[in-house]
Amino acid sequence: MRIASRIKTSVPPAYNAWATGQFSQTCKNISVNGSTLTASCQKADGRTPSTISIYLNPHIANLDGTLDWDGDKFALTCNNIGLAGASRLRAECKTSDGDTLGTYINLDEHVTNIDGTLKFE
């Protein structure tokens, strides 16, 4: 006997769209200071709250001169951290040989706006 089930969820469209990264589509005044991302992000009711921040260091690593989502503490071995556009984090990161490489990572891949709050997913 084969049993199949389907689960249907009822999630408001605004929350559904915001739970997939892409924070830059609903946030403005985006900036980076060190490893802290700051922005003003729209809430589900359309209001924009005061400025909010998320600390990126626990979510991004320096893997031999390249920013990567698999790890943490990138700010310990990267300098000149900033933004290239609204959602690309740029930095100069040290390699295992001691060289420095320019590298980028797209914050829209894992940073999301959940009802006016920046979250990592």
N, CA and C of each residue as an Amber inpcrd file, in Angstrom:
protein
   363
   0.8430000  -1.1610000   0.0000000   0.0000000   0.0000000   0.0000000
   0.8970000   1.2350000   0.0000000   0.5700000   2.1760000  -0.8310000
   1.3500000   3.4040000  -0.9410000   0.5430000   4.5550000  -0.3490000
   1.1710000   5.2630000   0.5750000   0.4980000   6.3880000   1.2130000
   1.2440000   7.6600000   0.8380000   0.5170000   8.6090000   0.3590000
   1.1180000   9.8960000   0.0000000   0.4130000  10.9950000   0.7730000
   1.1540000  11.9780000   1.1170000   0.5300000  13.1080000   1.7980000
   1.0920000  14.4040000   1.2400000   0.2890000  15.4040000   1.3060000
   0.7100000  16.7320000   0.8750000   0.4360000  17.7030000   2.0060000
   1.3760000  18.5730000   2.2130000   1.2060000  19.5910000   3.2380000
   1.0660000  20.9280000   2.5380000   0.0160000  21.6080000   2.8550000
  -0.2120000  22.9180000   2.2670000  -0.0450000  23.9560000   3.3690000
   0.7800000  24.9510000   3.1000000   0.9710000  26.0000000   4.0900000
   0.3380000  27.2860000   3.6000000  -0.0320000  28.0800000   4.5390000
  -0.6260000  29.3720000   4.2140000   0.3000000  30.4610000   4.7330000
   1.2030000  30.9100000   3.8860000   2.1560000  31.9490000   4.2490000
   1.8450000  33.1810000   3.4270000   1.7100000  34.3270000   4.0610000
   1.4490000  35.5420000   3.2870000   2.5420000  35.7670000   2.2540000
   2.2030000  36.2280000   1.0460000   3.1810000  36.4160000  -0.0190000
   4.3690000  37.2760000   0.3780000   4.1820000  38.3240000   1.1570000
   5.2970000  39.1960000   1.5310000   6.3320000  38.4340000   2.3400000
   5.8900000  37.5930000   3.2670000   6.8330000  36.8240000   4.0650000
   7.5220000  35.7700000   3.2090000   6.7770000  35.1550000   2.3200000
   7.3290000  34.1420000   1.4380000   8.4720000  34.7100000   0.6080000
   8.2900000  35.8890000   0.0530000   9.3170000  36.5060000  -0.7840000
  10.5360000  36.8870000   0.0320000  10.3470000  37.2760000   1.2670000
  11.4610000  37.7440000   2.0720000  12.2460000  36.6110000   2.7120000
  11.7910000  35.4010000   2.6260000  12.4760000  34.2940000   3.2760000
  13.4300000  33.5780000   2.3260000  13.8790000  34.2440000   1.2860000
  14.7610000  33.6020000   0.3100000  16.0050000  34.4350000   0.0230000
  16.5500000  35.0990000   1.0170000  17.6730000  35.9950000   0.7760000
  17.1630000  37.2590000   0.1190000  17.9510000  37.8100000  -0.7820000
  17.5270000  38.9710000  -1.5690000  17.1470000  40.1800000  -0.7150000
  17.8330000  40.3910000   0.4050000  17.5040000  41.5130000   1.2740000
  17.5730000  42.8540000   0.5530000  18.4490000  42.9730000  -0.4340000
  18.6570000  44.2690000  -1.0910000  17.4310000  44.7370000  -1.8820000
  16.4830000  43.8310000  -2.1390000  15.2740000  44.2190000  -2.8680000
  14.2810000  44.9790000  -1.9970000  14.3760000  44.8240000  -0.6730000
  13.4270000  45.4790000   0.2270000  14.1150000  46.3410000   1.2790000
  15.4070000  46.5980000   1.1050000  16.1590000  47.4320000   2.0400000
  16.8170000  48.5820000   1.2920000  17.0760000  49.6790000   2.0040000
  17.7590000  50.8210000   1.4080000  18.7960000  51.3390000   2.4020000
  19.5770000  52.3140000   1.9690000  20.6490000  52.8690000   2.8070000
  21.5500000  51.7540000   3.3400000  21.9460000  50.8470000   2.4710000
  22.7490000  49.6790000   2.8340000  24.2130000  50.0890000   2.9420000
  24.8510000  49.6860000   4.0450000  26.2690000  49.9930000   4.2330000
  26.9410000  48.8950000   5.0460000  28.2760000  48.8830000   4.9840000
  29.0740000  47.9450000   5.7740000  30.1380000  48.7460000   6.5080000
  30.2810000  48.4570000   7.7940000  31.3480000  49.0320000   8.5990000
  32.0440000  47.8710000   9.2860000  33.2720000  47.5650000   8.8570000
  33.9360000  46.3640000   9.3480000  33.1610000  45.1580000   8.8600000
  32.6970000  44.3430000   9.7820000  31.9100000  43.1720000   9.3770000
  30.4400000  43.3100000   9.7840000  29.9800000  44.5400000   9.9540000
  28.5820000  44.7850000  10.3010000  27.8450000  45.3830000   9.1090000
  26.7750000  44.7130000   8.6960000  25.9100000  45.1720000   7.6140000
  24.7540000  45.9490000   8.2360000  24.5030000  47.1470000   7.7300000
  23.4500000  48.0090000   8.2590000  22.5370000  48.4450000   7.1190000
  21.2290000  48.5060000   7.3850000  20.2650000  48.9250000   6.3620000
  18.9520000  49.3340000   7.0150000  18.1190000  50.0010000   6.2390000
  16.7340000  50.2800000   6.6230000  15.8720000  49.3720000   5.7580000
  15.1540000  48.4440000   6.3920000  14.4240000  47.4170000   5.6410000
  12.9220000  47.5170000   5.8650000  12.1920000  47.3100000   4.7940000
  10.7380000  47.4090000   4.8120000  10.1240000  46.2880000   5.6360000
   9.1080000  46.6380000   6.4220000   8.3460000  45.6460000   7.1720000
   7.2170000  45.1210000   6.2830000   6.5770000  44.0460000   6.6970000
   5.5060000  43.4320000   5.9120000   4.3330000  44.3820000   5.6980000
   4.1110000  45.3020000   6.6380000   2.9990000  46.2450000   6.4970000
   3.3760000  47.4760000   5.6690000   4.5910000  47.4760000   5.1000000
   5.0200000  48.5680000   4.2400000   5.8050000  49.6540000   4.9420000
   5.8060000  49.6530000   6.2710000   6.5770000  50.6550000   7.0140000
   8.0620000  50.3090000   6.9720000   8.9030000  51.3210000   7.1370000
  10.3410000  51.1110000   7.2140000  10.7950000  51.4830000   8.6190000
  11.3810000  50.5410000   9.3620000  11.8040000  50.8070000  10.7380000
  13.0950000  51.6210000  10.7710000  13.5460000  51.8960000  11.9650000
  14.8300000  52.5590000  12.1060000  15.9330000  51.6310000  11.5900000
  17.1120000  52.1530000  11.4840000  18.2430000  51.4000000  10.9440000
  18.5080000  50.1480000  11.7750000  18.7630000  49.0320000  11.0810000
  19.0450000  47.7580000  11.7420000  20.3580000  47.1960000  11.2140000
  20.9570000  46.2690000  11.9670000  22.2580000  45.7150000  11.5840000
  22.3010000  44.2130000  11.8070000  23.2350000  43.5790000  11.1080000
  23.5450000  42.1660000  11.3330000  25.0620000  42.0190000  11.2640000
  25.6060000  41.2490000  12.1820000  27.0350000  40.9980000  12.2460000
  27.3540000  39.8330000  11.3090000  28.1880000  40.0620000  10.3100000
  28.4720000  39.0570000   9.2830000  29.5780000  38.0730000   9.6680000
  30.4350000  38.4350000  10.6200000  31.5950000  37.6100000  10.9470000
  31.2540000  36.1630000  11.3320000  30.1330000  35.8790000  12.0070000
  29.8110000  34.4870000  12.3330000  29.3500000  33.6550000  11.1340000
  29.1750000  34.2820000   9.9640000  28.5710000  33.5920000   8.8250000
  29.4640000  33.4850000   7.5940000  30.5740000  34.2000000   7.5710000
  31.4360000  34.2290000   6.3850000  32.8680000  33.9200000   6.7950000
  33.5420000  33.1080000   5.9730000  34.9310000  32.7220000   6.2370000
  35.8550000  33.2550000   5.1460000  37.1250000  33.3070000   5.4680000
  38.1720000  33.5250000   4.4760000  38.7950000  32.1610000   4.2140000
  38.5250000  31.5920000   3.0560000  39.1160000  30.3080000   2.6830000
  40.2220000  30.5660000   1.6720000  41.4310000  30.6880000   2.1830000
  42.6280000  30.9000000   1.3670000  42.4880000  32.0870000   0.4080000
  42.0010000  33.2030000   0.9470000  41.9050000  34.4220000   0.1550000
  40.5750000  34.6450000  -0.5270000  39.6090000  33.7660000  -0.2770000
  38.2960000  33.8780000  -0.9100000  37.2050000  33.8990000   0.1570000
  36.2930000  34.8570000   0.0690000  35.1510000  34.8830000   0.9850000
  34.2310000  33.7140000   0.6760000  33.7650000  33.0340000   1.7370000
  32.9690000  31.8210000   1.5570000  31.9400000  31.7140000   2.6750000
  30.7730000  31.1370000   2.3620000  29.7200000  30.9370000   3.3580000
  30.0330000  29.7950000   4.3120000  30.9950000  28.9580000   3.9870000
  31.2990000  27.7730000   4.7920000  32.3270000  28.1110000   5.8660000
  31.8820000  28.7480000   6.9350000  32.7890000  29.0760000   8.0290000
  32.4490000  30.4070000   8.6630000  33.4380000  30.9690000   9.3640000
  33.2100000  32.2220000  10.0710000  34.5260000  32.9860000  10.2450000
  34.4540000  34.1170000  10.8970000  35.5960000  34.9340000  11.3120000
  36.4420000  35.4980000  10.1710000  35.8170000  35.8120000   9.0370000
  36.5690000  36.3620000   7.9110000  37.2760000  37.6630000   8.2620000
  36.6950000  38.4570000   9.1530000  37.2430000  39.7820000   9.4620000
  38.6100000  39.7130000  10.1450000  38.9830000  38.5610000  10.6750000
  40.2950000  38.4250000  11.3150000  41.4320000  38.4420000  10.3060000
  41.1610000  38.0400000   9.0650000  42.2220000  37.9420000   8.0520000
  41.9040000  38.7190000   6.7810000  40.9040000  39.5880000   6.8320000
  40.5370000  40.4060000   5.6710000  40.5520000  41.8840000   6.0480000
  40.9080000  42.7250000   5.0910000  40.9480000  44.1760000   5.2770000
  40.1630000  44.8550000   4.1700000  40.0400000  46.1740000   4.2930000
  39.3440000  46.9760000   3.2810000  37.9820000  46.3790000   2.9330000
  37.2350000  46.0240000   3.9680000  35.9140000  45.4180000   3.8110000
  34.9070000  46.5110000   3.4660000  34.0970000  46.2630000   2.4560000
  33.0920000  47.2420000   2.0530000  32.0900000  46.6250000   1.1040000
  31.3180000  47.4700000   0.4490000  30.3160000  47.0130000  -0.5100000
  30.7100000  47.4000000  -1.9230000  30.4050000  46.5200000  -2.8480000
  30.4960000  46.8020000  -4.2820000  29.0670000  46.6630000  -4.7890000
  28.3600000  47.7640000  -4.9230000  26.9370000  47.7020000  -5.2180000
  26.1680000  47.5280000  -3.9230000  24.8880000  47.1960000  -4.0340000
  24.0370000  47.0990000  -2.8490000  24.2250000  45.8100000  -2.0670000
  24.6660000  44.7340000  -2.7270000  24.6610000  43.4460000  -2.0270000
  25.9480000  42.6370000  -2.1450000  26.9580000  43.1430000  -2.8000000
  28.2200000  42.3930000  -2.9170000  29.2150000  42.8910000  -1.8860000
  29.5960000  42.0110000  -0.9600000  30.6210000  42.3250000   0.0280000
  31.9780000  42.1290000  -0.6270000  32.8420000  43.1210000  -0.5060000
  34.1860000  43.0130000  -1.0580000  35.1880000  43.1160000   0.0820000
  36.3390000  42.4720000  -0.1060000  37.4010000  42.5330000   0.8960000
  38.7140000  42.1090000   0.2620000  39.7950000  42.4420000   0.9340000
  41.1200000  41.9500000   0.5710000  41.5200000  40.9720000   1.6640000
  41.6650000  39.6970000   1.2910000  41.8630000  38.6340000   2.2780000
  43.1930000  37.9240000   2.0750000  43.8000000  37.5380000   3.1920000
  45.0890000  36.8450000   3.1460000  44.9150000  35.3890000   2.7340000
  45.9020000  34.9090000   1.9760000  45.9550000  33.4990000   1.5990000
  46.8460000  32.7650000   2.5880000  46.9130000  31.4540000   2.4770000
  47.7810000  30.6660000   3.3550000  49.2560000  30.9700000   3.1100000
  49.5900000  31.5050000   1.9340000  50.9690000  31.8900000   1.6130000
  51.3080000  33.2930000   2.0940000  50.3310000  34.0070000   2.6510000
  50.5630000  35.3620000   3.1220000  50.2750000  36.4400000   2.0970000
  49.8960000  36.0410000   0.8840000  49.5140000  37.0130000  -0.1380000
  48.1250000  37.5670000   0.1940000  47.7380000  38.6290000  -0.4870000
  46.4180000  39.2190000  -0.3100000  45.6790000  39.2050000  -1.6390000
  44.4280000  38.7460000  -1.6080000  43.5970000  38.6940000  -2.8100000
  42.3420000  39.5340000  -2.6210000  41.9110000  40.2010000  -3.6860000
  40.6150000  40.8680000  -3.6810000  39.5390000  39.8240000  -3.9300000
  38.4630000  39.8610000  -3.1530000  37.4240000  38.8460000  -3.2660000
  36.0500000  39.4590000  -2.9910000  35.0180000  38.8060000  -3.4800000
  33.6350000  39.2610000  -3.3250000  32.7510000  38.0920000  -2.9220000
  31.6320000  38.4230000  -2.2480000  30.5920000  37.4350000  -1.9880000
  29.2460000  38.1610000  -2.0530000  28.2440000  37.5090000  -2.6210000
  26.9240000  38.1150000  -2.7900000  26.0970000  37.9060000  -1.5210000
  25.8820000  38.9640000  -0.7680000  25.1320000  38.8710000   0.4850000
  23.6770000  38.4840000   0.2660000  23.1280000  38.7790000  -0.9120000
  21.7420000  38.3990000  -1.2140000  21.5330000  36.8840000  -1.2030000
  22.5990000  36.1040000  -1.2750000  22.4610000  34.6420000  -1.2540000
  21.9700000  34.1310000   0.0970000  22.3550000  34.8030000   1.2030000
  22.0090000  34.2830000   2.5290000  21.4900000  35.3060000   3.5270000
  21.4920000  36.5730000   3.1840000  20.9420000  37.5870000   4.0860000
  19.5480000  37.9420000   3.5830000  18.5870000  37.9110000   4.4960000
  17.1980000  38.1370000   4.1290000  16.5510000  39.1800000   5.0340000
  15.5040000  39.7780000   4.5630000  14.7090000  40.7220000   5.3350000
  13.4630000  39.9940000   5.8090000  13.3510000  39.7870000   7.1050000
  12.1640000  39.1710000   7.6900000  11.4450000  40.2490000   8.5010000
  10.4090000  40.8070000   7.9150000   9.5750000  41.8210000   8.5620000
  10.3980000  42.9680000   9.1660000  11.3420000  43.4900000   8.3800000
  12.1190000  44.6450000   8.8140000  13.3600000  44.3280000   9.6110000
  13.7100000  43.0570000   9.7090000  14.9030000  42.6380000  10.4430000
  15.8060000  41.8270000   9.5290000  17.0940000  42.1370000   9.5290000
  18.0470000  41.3610000   8.7350000  18.3460000  40.0500000   9.4410000
  18.2590000  38.9600000   8.6980000  18.5230000  37.6180000   9.2340000
  19.4380000  36.8710000   8.2830000  20.2130000  35.9290000   8.8270000
  21.0370000  35.0320000   8.0240000  20.2630000  33.7400000   7.8500000
  20.2340000  33.2320000   6.6120000  19.5480000  31.9460000   6.3760000
  20.4550000  30.9950000   5.6420000
